[in-house]
Amino acid sequence: MNGASREALAAARERLDALTDSTSVDAGSLADELASVTALLHREVGLRRVLTDPAQTGEAKAQLVQRLLGTQVSGTAADLVSGLVRSRWSQSRDLVDALEELADTADLTAAEKNGTLDDVEDELFRFGRIVSSSTELRAALTDRKATAPAKAALLRSLLGGRAKPVTERLVTRLVTAARGRSLETGLESLSKLAAERRNRMVAVVTSAVPLSDPQKQRLGAALAKLYGRPMHLNLDVDPGVVGGIQVQVGDEVINGSIADRLAEAGRRLAG
């Protein structure tokens, strides 16, 4: 997003945070309602364009939302969507993207409130690793011919009772309503949103053997000092990383393996 859409999303995030700070608001139920509105606007292109039409006043668009959704979702959800359509959007699709992010954030807020956010974050990472290592599973979850209920049933068999309810809801929404995104991109976005709930960054750490708790703590502290923000470590084991670790933060890769250091030394000699 850029320009007006970025500003509109920032304002919507603040409104969502204010709403979910209230003990009277069920963040999980709000997430489900926002997800249903996301699906509606993704499907109804004409409605989406009307609700983002700069020629219409914000109040007129908000009134339309109340008429359409007032009896379908809670007052909290309807008011949040009304606030969204009062804002200006660079593209009509940005409104749907924003709603989807707010739905995911509401679910992550629910996890934060019940003390399971760290577990959800780790489970999202682990599920991403499982998908990337299984061509058959990825094909089943991204098969365009498979119905949404069939994919949801497959995910229940994989995650039901093995992952937190929030993790299962997030992954199920991603798989059954991908909206053009790849599964890997969607899981990465969810992991970043989870990290942002604690104002921290994510480092993907791959090591030849599992790291001990003291090693994790030292590495986390070093990365937090380097990047100036708390760091969440997503840990993976790959025997091919000989004698060290590989750390990826965003697009930056910090490689400390012996094999790579030897390769670098060889390149310097050759030069």
PDB file of C-alpha atoms in Angstrom:
ATOM      1  CA  MET A   1       0.000   0.000   0.000  1.00  0.00           C
ATOM      2  CA  ASN A   2       1.051   3.561  -0.475  1.00  0.00           C
ATOM      3  CA  GLY A   3      -0.188   7.103  -0.003  1.00  0.00           C
ATOM      4  CA  ALA A   4      -3.747   7.432   1.241  1.00  0.00           C
ATOM      5  CA  SER A   5      -4.197   3.690   1.764  1.00  0.00           C
ATOM      6  CA  ARG A   6      -1.210   3.461   4.083  1.00  0.00           C
ATOM      7  CA  GLU A   7      -2.557   6.326   6.197  1.00  0.00           C
ATOM      8  CA  ALA A   8      -6.037   4.793   6.266  1.00  0.00           C
ATOM      9  CA  LEU A   9      -4.660   1.441   7.424  1.00  0.00           C
ATOM     10  CA  ALA A  10      -2.583   3.081  10.160  1.00  0.00           C
ATOM     11  CA  ALA A  11      -5.682   4.837  11.481  1.00  0.00           C
ATOM     12  CA  ALA A  12      -7.684   1.599  11.332  1.00  0.00           C
ATOM     13  CA  ARG A  13      -5.002  -0.242  13.314  1.00  0.00           C
ATOM     14  CA  GLU A  14      -5.249   2.371  16.045  1.00  0.00           C
ATOM     15  CA  ARG A  15      -9.040   2.031  16.161  1.00  0.00           C
ATOM     16  CA  LEU A  16      -8.766  -1.756  16.346  1.00  0.00           C
ATOM     17  CA  ASP A  17      -6.255  -1.551  19.201  1.00  0.00           C
ATOM     18  CA  ALA A  18      -8.539   0.815  21.093  1.00  0.00           C
ATOM     19  CA  LEU A  19     -11.511  -1.522  20.609  1.00  0.00           C
ATOM     20  CA  THR A  20      -9.706  -4.715  21.596  1.00  0.00           C
ATOM     21  CA  ASP A  21      -8.242  -3.050  24.689  1.00  0.00           C
ATOM     22  CA  SER A  22     -11.792  -3.149  26.043  1.00  0.00           C
ATOM     23  CA  THR A  23     -12.626  -6.258  28.041  1.00  0.00           C
ATOM     24  CA  SER A  24     -16.157  -6.152  26.613  1.00  0.00           C
ATOM     25  CA  VAL A  25     -14.934  -6.860  23.065  1.00  0.00           C
ATOM     26  CA  ASP A  26     -14.316 -10.485  22.085  1.00  0.00           C
ATOM     27  CA  ALA A  27     -11.323 -10.164  19.751  1.00  0.00           C
ATOM     28  CA  GLY A  28     -11.809 -13.660  18.327  1.00  0.00           C
ATOM     29  CA  SER A  29     -15.442 -13.030  17.396  1.00  0.00           C
ATOM     30  CA  LEU A  30     -14.496  -9.667  15.929  1.00  0.00           C
ATOM     31  CA  ALA A  31     -11.860 -11.415  13.795  1.00  0.00           C
ATOM     32  CA  ASP A  32     -14.479 -13.790  12.392  1.00  0.00           C
ATOM     33  CA  GLU A  33     -16.813 -10.895  11.551  1.00  0.00           C
ATOM     34  CA  LEU A  34     -14.096  -8.885   9.840  1.00  0.00           C
ATOM     35  CA  ALA A  35     -13.101 -11.978   7.867  1.00  0.00           C
ATOM     36  CA  SER A  36     -16.691 -12.393   6.659  1.00  0.00           C
ATOM     37  CA  VAL A  37     -16.757  -8.758   5.501  1.00  0.00           C
ATOM     38  CA  THR A  38     -13.419  -9.323   3.757  1.00  0.00           C
ATOM     39  CA  ALA A  39     -14.907 -12.259   1.857  1.00  0.00           C
ATOM     40  CA  LEU A  40     -17.973 -10.201   0.935  1.00  0.00           C
ATOM     41  CA  LEU A  41     -15.990  -7.276  -0.481  1.00  0.00           C
ATOM     42  CA  HIS A  42     -13.562  -9.565  -2.281  1.00  0.00           C
ATOM     43  CA  ARG A  43     -16.515 -11.233  -3.972  1.00  0.00           C
ATOM     44  CA  GLU A  44     -18.599  -8.095  -4.651  1.00  0.00           C
ATOM     45  CA  VAL A  45     -16.283  -5.950  -6.757  1.00  0.00           C
ATOM     46  CA  GLY A  46     -18.968  -3.361  -7.508  1.00  0.00           C
ATOM     47  CA  LEU A  47     -19.715  -2.807  -3.828  1.00  0.00           C
ATOM     48  CA  ARG A  48     -16.022  -2.501  -3.075  1.00  0.00           C
ATOM     49  CA  ARG A  49     -15.675   0.207  -5.704  1.00  0.00           C
ATOM     50  CA  VAL A  50     -18.643   2.130  -4.324  1.00  0.00           C
ATOM     51  CA  LEU A  51     -17.204   2.022  -0.813  1.00  0.00           C
ATOM     52  CA  THR A  52     -13.844   3.388  -2.008  1.00  0.00           C
ATOM     53  CA  ASP A  53     -15.223   5.912  -4.525  1.00  0.00           C
ATOM     54  CA  PRO A  54     -13.614   9.302  -3.737  1.00  0.00           C
ATOM     55  CA  ALA A  55     -16.571  11.049  -5.371  1.00  0.00           C
ATOM     56  CA  GLN A  56     -18.833   9.794  -2.556  1.00  0.00           C
ATOM     57  CA  THR A  57     -18.731  11.405   0.875  1.00  0.00           C
ATOM     58  CA  GLY A  58     -17.358   9.393   3.743  1.00  0.00           C
ATOM     59  CA  GLU A  59     -20.607   9.725   5.640  1.00  0.00           C
ATOM     60  CA  ALA A  60     -22.658   8.406   2.710  1.00  0.00           C
ATOM     61  CA  LYS A  61     -20.405   5.360   2.442  1.00  0.00           C
ATOM     62  CA  ALA A  62     -20.548   4.780   6.203  1.00  0.00           C
ATOM     63  CA  GLN A  63     -24.354   4.888   6.103  1.00  0.00           C
ATOM     64  CA  LEU A  64     -24.332   2.316   3.303  1.00  0.00           C
ATOM     65  CA  VAL A  65     -22.172   0.024   5.448  1.00  0.00           C
ATOM     66  CA  GLN A  66     -24.576   0.359   8.359  1.00  0.00           C
ATOM     67  CA  ARG A  67     -27.531  -0.510   6.128  1.00  0.00           C
ATOM     68  CA  LEU A  68     -25.796  -3.541   4.653  1.00  0.00           C
ATOM     69  CA  LEU A  69     -24.041  -4.887   7.734  1.00  0.00           C
ATOM     70  CA  GLY A  70     -25.956  -3.481  10.671  1.00  0.00           C
ATOM     71  CA  THR A  71     -27.983  -6.657  11.183  1.00  0.00           C
ATOM     72  CA  GLN A  72     -25.287  -9.078   9.961  1.00  0.00           C
ATOM     73  CA  VAL A  73     -22.393  -8.289  12.309  1.00  0.00           C
ATOM     74  CA  SER A  74     -21.950  -6.723  15.728  1.00  0.00           C
ATOM     75  CA  GLY A  75     -22.106  -2.970  16.204  1.00  0.00           C
ATOM     76  CA  THR A  76     -18.371  -3.000  16.951  1.00  0.00           C
ATOM     77  CA  ALA A  77     -17.533  -4.621  13.610  1.00  0.00           C
ATOM     78  CA  ALA A  78     -19.955  -2.406  11.671  1.00  0.00           C
ATOM     79  CA  ASP A  79     -18.507   0.740  13.276  1.00  0.00           C
ATOM     80  CA  LEU A  80     -14.963  -0.380  12.471  1.00  0.00           C
ATOM     81  CA  VAL A  81     -15.841  -1.004   8.816  1.00  0.00           C
ATOM     82  CA  SER A  82     -17.686   2.342   8.702  1.00  0.00           C
ATOM     83  CA  GLY A  83     -14.520   4.053   9.859  1.00  0.00           C
ATOM     84  CA  LEU A  84     -12.566   2.289   7.131  1.00  0.00           C
ATOM     85  CA  VAL A  85     -14.832   3.466   4.325  1.00  0.00           C
ATOM     86  CA  ARG A  86     -14.769   7.042   5.608  1.00  0.00           C
ATOM     87  CA  SER A  87     -11.051   7.052   4.789  1.00  0.00           C
ATOM     88  CA  ARG A  88      -9.564   7.513   1.335  1.00  0.00           C
ATOM     89  CA  TRP A  89      -8.016   4.529  -0.445  1.00  0.00           C
ATOM     90  CA  SER A  90      -5.542   4.570  -3.318  1.00  0.00           C
ATOM     91  CA  GLN A  91      -7.062   1.387  -4.778  1.00  0.00           C
ATOM     92  CA  SER A  92     -10.305  -0.417  -3.996  1.00  0.00           C
ATOM     93  CA  ARG A  93      -8.400  -3.663  -3.355  1.00  0.00           C
ATOM     94  CA  ASP A  94      -6.488  -1.957  -0.539  1.00  0.00           C
ATOM     95  CA  LEU A  95      -9.677  -1.802   1.500  1.00  0.00           C
ATOM     96  CA  VAL A  96     -10.024  -5.598   1.324  1.00  0.00           C
ATOM     97  CA  ASP A  97      -6.347  -6.114   2.161  1.00  0.00           C
ATOM     98  CA  ALA A  98      -6.747  -3.830   5.183  1.00  0.00           C
ATOM     99  CA  LEU A  99      -9.820  -5.693   6.416  1.00  0.00           C
ATOM    100  CA  GLU A 100      -8.013  -8.998   6.102  1.00  0.00           C
ATOM    101  CA  GLU A 101      -5.056  -7.685   8.094  1.00  0.00           C
ATOM    102  CA  LEU A 102      -7.371  -6.353  10.796  1.00  0.00           C
ATOM    103  CA  ALA A 103      -9.108  -9.740  11.036  1.00  0.00           C
ATOM    104  CA  ASP A 104      -5.762 -11.492  11.462  1.00  0.00           C
ATOM    105  CA  THR A 105      -4.598  -8.892  13.978  1.00  0.00           C
ATOM    106  CA  ALA A 106      -7.783  -9.317  16.012  1.00  0.00           C
ATOM    107  CA  ASP A 107      -7.161 -13.064  16.214  1.00  0.00           C
ATOM    108  CA  LEU A 108      -3.547 -12.490  17.257  1.00  0.00           C
ATOM    109  CA  THR A 109      -4.765 -10.033  19.873  1.00  0.00           C
ATOM    110  CA  ALA A 110      -7.033 -12.755  21.237  1.00  0.00           C
ATOM    111  CA  ALA A 111      -3.985 -15.029  21.490  1.00  0.00           C
ATOM    112  CA  GLU A 112      -2.025 -12.273  23.226  1.00  0.00           C
ATOM    113  CA  LYS A 113      -4.812 -11.789  25.762  1.00  0.00           C
ATOM    114  CA  ASN A 114      -4.969 -15.474  26.668  1.00  0.00           C
ATOM    115  CA  GLY A 115      -1.193 -15.840  26.819  1.00  0.00           C
ATOM    116  CA  THR A 116      -0.706 -18.057  23.754  1.00  0.00           C
ATOM    117  CA  LEU A 117       0.794 -15.566  21.281  1.00  0.00           C
ATOM    118  CA  ASP A 118       4.292 -17.071  21.499  1.00  0.00           C
ATOM    119  CA  ASP A 119       2.866 -20.533  20.832  1.00  0.00           C
ATOM    120  CA  VAL A 120       0.867 -19.260  17.849  1.00  0.00           C
ATOM    121  CA  GLU A 121       3.937 -17.552  16.424  1.00  0.00           C
ATOM    122  CA  ASP A 122       5.989 -20.732  16.710  1.00  0.00           C
ATOM    123  CA  GLU A 123       3.205 -22.897  15.282  1.00  0.00           C
ATOM    124  CA  LEU A 124       2.845 -20.668  12.227  1.00  0.00           C
ATOM    125  CA  PHE A 125       6.563 -20.989  11.581  1.00  0.00           C
ATOM    126  CA  ARG A 126       6.527 -24.754  12.068  1.00  0.00           C
ATOM    127  CA  PHE A 127       3.552 -25.181   9.775  1.00  0.00           C
ATOM    128  CA  GLY A 128       5.349 -23.151   7.116  1.00  0.00           C
ATOM    129  CA  ARG A 129       8.331 -25.472   7.397  1.00  0.00           C
ATOM    130  CA  ILE A 130       6.097 -28.545   7.085  1.00  0.00           C
ATOM    131  CA  VAL A 131       4.440 -27.140   3.968  1.00  0.00           C
ATOM    132  CA  SER A 132       7.756 -26.236   2.343  1.00  0.00           C
ATOM    133  CA  SER A 133       9.101 -29.747   2.942  1.00  0.00           C
ATOM    134  CA  SER A 134       6.030 -31.580   1.605  1.00  0.00           C
ATOM    135  CA  THR A 135       5.216 -31.087  -2.070  1.00  0.00           C
ATOM    136  CA  GLU A 136       2.154 -33.314  -1.711  1.00  0.00           C
ATOM    137  CA  LEU A 137       0.706 -31.311   1.195  1.00  0.00           C
ATOM    138  CA  ARG A 138       1.345 -27.985  -0.498  1.00  0.00           C
ATOM    139  CA  ALA A 139      -0.351 -29.236  -3.652  1.00  0.00           C
ATOM    140  CA  ALA A 140      -3.404 -30.371  -1.679  1.00  0.00           C
ATOM    141  CA  LEU A 141      -3.726 -27.053   0.160  1.00  0.00           C
ATOM    142  CA  THR A 142      -3.334 -24.934  -2.969  1.00  0.00           C
ATOM    143  CA  ASP A 143      -5.347 -27.102  -5.379  1.00  0.00           C
ATOM    144  CA  ARG A 144      -7.797 -24.768  -7.126  1.00  0.00           C
ATOM    145  CA  LYS A 145     -10.145 -27.648  -7.845  1.00  0.00           C
ATOM    146  CA  ALA A 146     -10.479 -28.578  -4.172  1.00  0.00           C
ATOM    147  CA  THR A 147     -13.354 -26.960  -2.291  1.00  0.00           C
ATOM    148  CA  ALA A 148     -12.866 -24.714   0.735  1.00  0.00           C
ATOM    149  CA  PRO A 149     -14.666 -27.211   3.047  1.00  0.00           C
ATOM    150  CA  ALA A 150     -12.370 -30.003   1.839  1.00  0.00           C
ATOM    151  CA  LYS A 151      -9.273 -27.912   2.552  1.00  0.00           C
ATOM    152  CA  ALA A 152     -10.651 -26.914   5.956  1.00  0.00           C
ATOM    153  CA  ALA A 153     -11.259 -30.578   6.785  1.00  0.00           C
ATOM    154  CA  LEU A 154      -7.685 -31.440   5.810  1.00  0.00           C
ATOM    155  CA  LEU A 155      -6.358 -28.692   8.070  1.00  0.00           C
ATOM    156  CA  ARG A 156      -8.516 -29.907  10.959  1.00  0.00           C
ATOM    157  CA  SER A 157      -6.973 -33.352  10.567  1.00  0.00           C
ATOM    158  CA  LEU A 158      -3.494 -31.792  10.623  1.00  0.00           C
ATOM    159  CA  LEU A 159      -3.899 -29.109  13.278  1.00  0.00           C
ATOM    160  CA  GLY A 160      -6.953 -30.038  15.326  1.00  0.00           C
ATOM    161  CA  GLY A 161      -5.819 -30.666  18.904  1.00  0.00           C
ATOM    162  CA  ARG A 162      -2.173 -30.184  17.911  1.00  0.00           C
ATOM    163  CA  ALA A 163      -2.143 -26.398  17.537  1.00  0.00           C
ATOM    164  CA  LYS A 164      -3.784 -23.480  19.294  1.00  0.00           C
ATOM    165  CA  PRO A 165      -7.289 -22.594  18.068  1.00  0.00           C
ATOM    166  CA  VAL A 166      -6.045 -19.203  16.849  1.00  0.00           C
ATOM    167  CA  THR A 167      -3.352 -20.877  14.745  1.00  0.00           C
ATOM    168  CA  GLU A 168      -5.919 -23.192  13.188  1.00  0.00           C
ATOM    169  CA  ARG A 169      -8.282 -20.290  12.410  1.00  0.00           C
ATOM    170  CA  LEU A 170      -5.539 -18.166  10.853  1.00  0.00           C
ATOM    171  CA  VAL A 171      -4.191 -20.962   8.673  1.00  0.00           C
ATOM    172  CA  THR A 172      -7.663 -22.096   7.636  1.00  0.00           C
ATOM    173  CA  ARG A 173      -8.619 -18.583   6.518  1.00  0.00           C
ATOM    174  CA  LEU A 174      -5.371 -18.259   4.616  1.00  0.00           C
ATOM    175  CA  VAL A 175      -5.807 -21.575   2.804  1.00  0.00           C
ATOM    176  CA  THR A 176      -9.526 -21.314   2.046  1.00  0.00           C
ATOM    177  CA  ALA A 177      -9.448 -17.618   1.037  1.00  0.00           C
ATOM    178  CA  ALA A 178      -5.975 -17.056  -0.388  1.00  0.00           C
ATOM    179  CA  ARG A 179      -7.066 -14.129  -2.611  1.00  0.00           C
ATOM    180  CA  GLY A 180      -4.184 -14.620  -5.016  1.00  0.00           C
ATOM    181  CA  ARG A 181      -1.398 -14.906  -2.445  1.00  0.00           C
ATOM    182  CA  SER A 182       0.960 -17.852  -2.265  1.00  0.00           C
ATOM    183  CA  LEU A 183       0.697 -19.992   0.842  1.00  0.00           C
ATOM    184  CA  GLU A 184       4.283 -19.192   1.792  1.00  0.00           C
ATOM    185  CA  THR A 185       3.757 -15.432   1.452  1.00  0.00           C
ATOM    186  CA  GLY A 186       0.602 -15.597   3.553  1.00  0.00           C
ATOM    187  CA  LEU A 187       2.284 -17.555   6.349  1.00  0.00           C
ATOM    188  CA  GLU A 188       5.211 -15.142   6.344  1.00  0.00           C
ATOM    189  CA  SER A 189       2.818 -12.188   6.638  1.00  0.00           C
ATOM    190  CA  LEU A 190       1.041 -13.826   9.570  1.00  0.00           C
ATOM    191  CA  SER A 191       4.358 -14.433  11.333  1.00  0.00           C
ATOM    192  CA  LYS A 192       5.308 -10.787  10.901  1.00  0.00           C
ATOM    193  CA  LEU A 193       1.955  -9.636  12.273  1.00  0.00           C
ATOM    194  CA  ALA A 194       2.434 -11.879  15.298  1.00  0.00           C
ATOM    195  CA  ALA A 195       5.878 -10.405  15.913  1.00  0.00           C
ATOM    196  CA  GLU A 196       4.545  -6.872  15.608  1.00  0.00           C
ATOM    197  CA  ARG A 197       2.117  -7.542  18.457  1.00  0.00           C
ATOM    198  CA  ARG A 198       5.148  -7.386  20.731  1.00  0.00           C
ATOM    199  CA  ASN A 199       6.961  -4.752  18.681  1.00  0.00           C
ATOM    200  CA  ARG A 200       9.678  -7.201  17.790  1.00  0.00           C
ATOM    201  CA  MET A 201      11.376  -8.532  14.682  1.00  0.00           C
ATOM    202  CA  VAL A 202      11.643 -12.129  13.515  1.00  0.00           C
ATOM    203  CA  ALA A 203      14.915 -13.945  12.898  1.00  0.00           C
ATOM    204  CA  VAL A 204      14.859 -17.335  11.156  1.00  0.00           C
ATOM    205  CA  VAL A 205      17.768 -19.269  12.659  1.00  0.00           C
ATOM    206  CA  THR A 206      18.979 -22.464  10.974  1.00  0.00           C
ATOM    207  CA  SER A 207      21.584 -24.542  12.805  1.00  0.00           C
ATOM    208  CA  ALA A 208      23.207 -27.919  12.296  1.00  0.00           C
ATOM    209  CA  VAL A 209      22.081 -29.049  15.767  1.00  0.00           C
ATOM    210  CA  PRO A 210      19.445 -27.675  18.166  1.00  0.00           C
ATOM    211  CA  LEU A 211      20.614 -24.645  20.116  1.00  0.00           C
ATOM    212  CA  SER A 212      20.697 -24.767  23.891  1.00  0.00           C
ATOM    213  CA  ASP A 213      18.646 -22.299  25.924  1.00  0.00           C
ATOM    214  CA  PRO A 214      21.740 -20.216  26.844  1.00  0.00           C
ATOM    215  CA  GLN A 215      22.744 -20.099  23.157  1.00  0.00           C
ATOM    216  CA  LYS A 216      19.251 -18.923  22.193  1.00  0.00           C
ATOM    217  CA  GLN A 217      19.346 -16.203  24.829  1.00  0.00           C
ATOM    218  CA  ARG A 218      22.799 -14.977  23.779  1.00  0.00           C
ATOM    219  CA  LEU A 219      21.870 -14.982  20.103  1.00  0.00           C
ATOM    220  CA  GLY A 220      18.579 -13.186  20.769  1.00  0.00           C
ATOM    221  CA  ALA A 221      20.335 -10.538  22.851  1.00  0.00           C
ATOM    222  CA  ALA A 222      23.022 -10.019  20.203  1.00  0.00           C
ATOM    223  CA  LEU A 223      20.483  -9.627  17.397  1.00  0.00           C
ATOM    224  CA  ALA A 224      18.320  -7.284  19.481  1.00  0.00           C
ATOM    225  CA  LYS A 225      21.375  -5.105  20.082  1.00  0.00           C
ATOM    226  CA  LEU A 226      22.301  -5.207  16.390  1.00  0.00           C
ATOM    227  CA  TYR A 227      18.825  -4.270  15.109  1.00  0.00           C
ATOM    228  CA  GLY A 228      17.692  -2.106  17.999  1.00  0.00           C
ATOM    229  CA  ARG A 229      14.467  -4.063  18.580  1.00  0.00           C
ATOM    230  CA  PRO A 230      13.422  -7.172  20.513  1.00  0.00           C
ATOM    231  CA  MET A 231      13.931 -10.271  18.405  1.00  0.00           C
ATOM    232  CA  HIS A 232      11.838 -13.439  18.178  1.00  0.00           C
ATOM    233  CA  LEU A 233      13.793 -16.491  17.041  1.00  0.00           C
ATOM    234  CA  ASN A 234      12.187 -19.050  14.731  1.00  0.00           C
ATOM    235  CA  LEU A 235      14.468 -22.050  15.038  1.00  0.00           C
ATOM    236  CA  ASP A 236      15.093 -24.723  12.422  1.00  0.00           C
ATOM    237  CA  VAL A 237      17.616 -27.560  12.240  1.00  0.00           C
ATOM    238  CA  ASP A 238      19.445 -28.478   9.044  1.00  0.00           C
ATOM    239  CA  PRO A 239      22.429 -30.870   9.277  1.00  0.00           C
ATOM    240  CA  GLY A 240      23.741 -29.281   6.080  1.00  0.00           C
ATOM    241  CA  VAL A 241      24.677 -26.121   7.994  1.00  0.00           C
ATOM    242  CA  VAL A 242      28.082 -27.368   9.061  1.00  0.00           C
ATOM    243  CA  GLY A 243      29.526 -26.113  12.303  1.00  0.00           C
ATOM    244  CA  GLY A 244      27.494 -22.977  12.743  1.00  0.00           C
ATOM    245  CA  ILE A 245      24.275 -21.127  12.125  1.00  0.00           C
ATOM    246  CA  GLN A 246      22.515 -19.111   9.462  1.00  0.00           C
ATOM    247  CA  VAL A 247      20.331 -16.191  10.526  1.00  0.00           C
ATOM    248  CA  GLN A 248      17.842 -14.432   8.265  1.00  0.00           C
ATOM    249  CA  VAL A 249      16.168 -11.186   9.332  1.00  0.00           C
ATOM    250  CA  GLY A 250      13.866  -9.942   6.587  1.00  0.00           C
ATOM    251  CA  ASP A 251      15.890  -9.992   3.374  1.00  0.00           C
ATOM    252  CA  GLU A 252      19.238  -9.920   5.187  1.00  0.00           C
ATOM    253  CA  VAL A 253      21.150 -13.158   5.738  1.00  0.00           C
ATOM    254  CA  ILE A 254      23.892 -13.442   8.334  1.00  0.00           C
ATOM    255  CA  ASN A 255      25.770 -16.654   7.671  1.00  0.00           C
ATOM    256  CA  GLY A 256      28.178 -17.996  10.265  1.00  0.00           C
ATOM    257  CA  SER A 257      28.668 -21.552   9.041  1.00  0.00           C
ATOM    258  CA  ILE A 258      32.118 -23.023   8.618  1.00  0.00           C
ATOM    259  CA  ALA A 259      31.296 -24.125   5.072  1.00  0.00           C
ATOM    260  CA  ASP A 260      30.423 -20.604   3.984  1.00  0.00           C
ATOM    261  CA  ARG A 261      33.474 -19.109   5.681  1.00  0.00           C
ATOM    262  CA  LEU A 262      35.697 -21.624   3.848  1.00  0.00           C
ATOM    263  CA  ALA A 263      33.952 -20.828   0.562  1.00  0.00           C
ATOM    264  CA  GLU A 264      34.493 -17.115   1.138  1.00  0.00           C
ATOM    265  CA  ALA A 265      38.181 -17.720   1.912  1.00  0.00           C
ATOM    266  CA  GLY A 266      38.482 -19.701  -1.322  1.00  0.00           C
ATOM    267  CA  ARG A 267      36.888 -16.890  -3.324  1.00  0.00           C
ATOM    268  CA  ARG A 268      39.346 -14.408  -1.833  1.00  0.00           C
ATOM    269  CA  LEU A 269      42.308 -16.651  -2.725  1.00  0.00           C
ATOM    270  CA  ALA A 270      41.012 -17.114  -6.253  1.00  0.00           C
ATOM    271  CA  GLY A 271      40.664 -13.355  -6.612  1.00  0.00           C
TER     272      GLY A 271
END
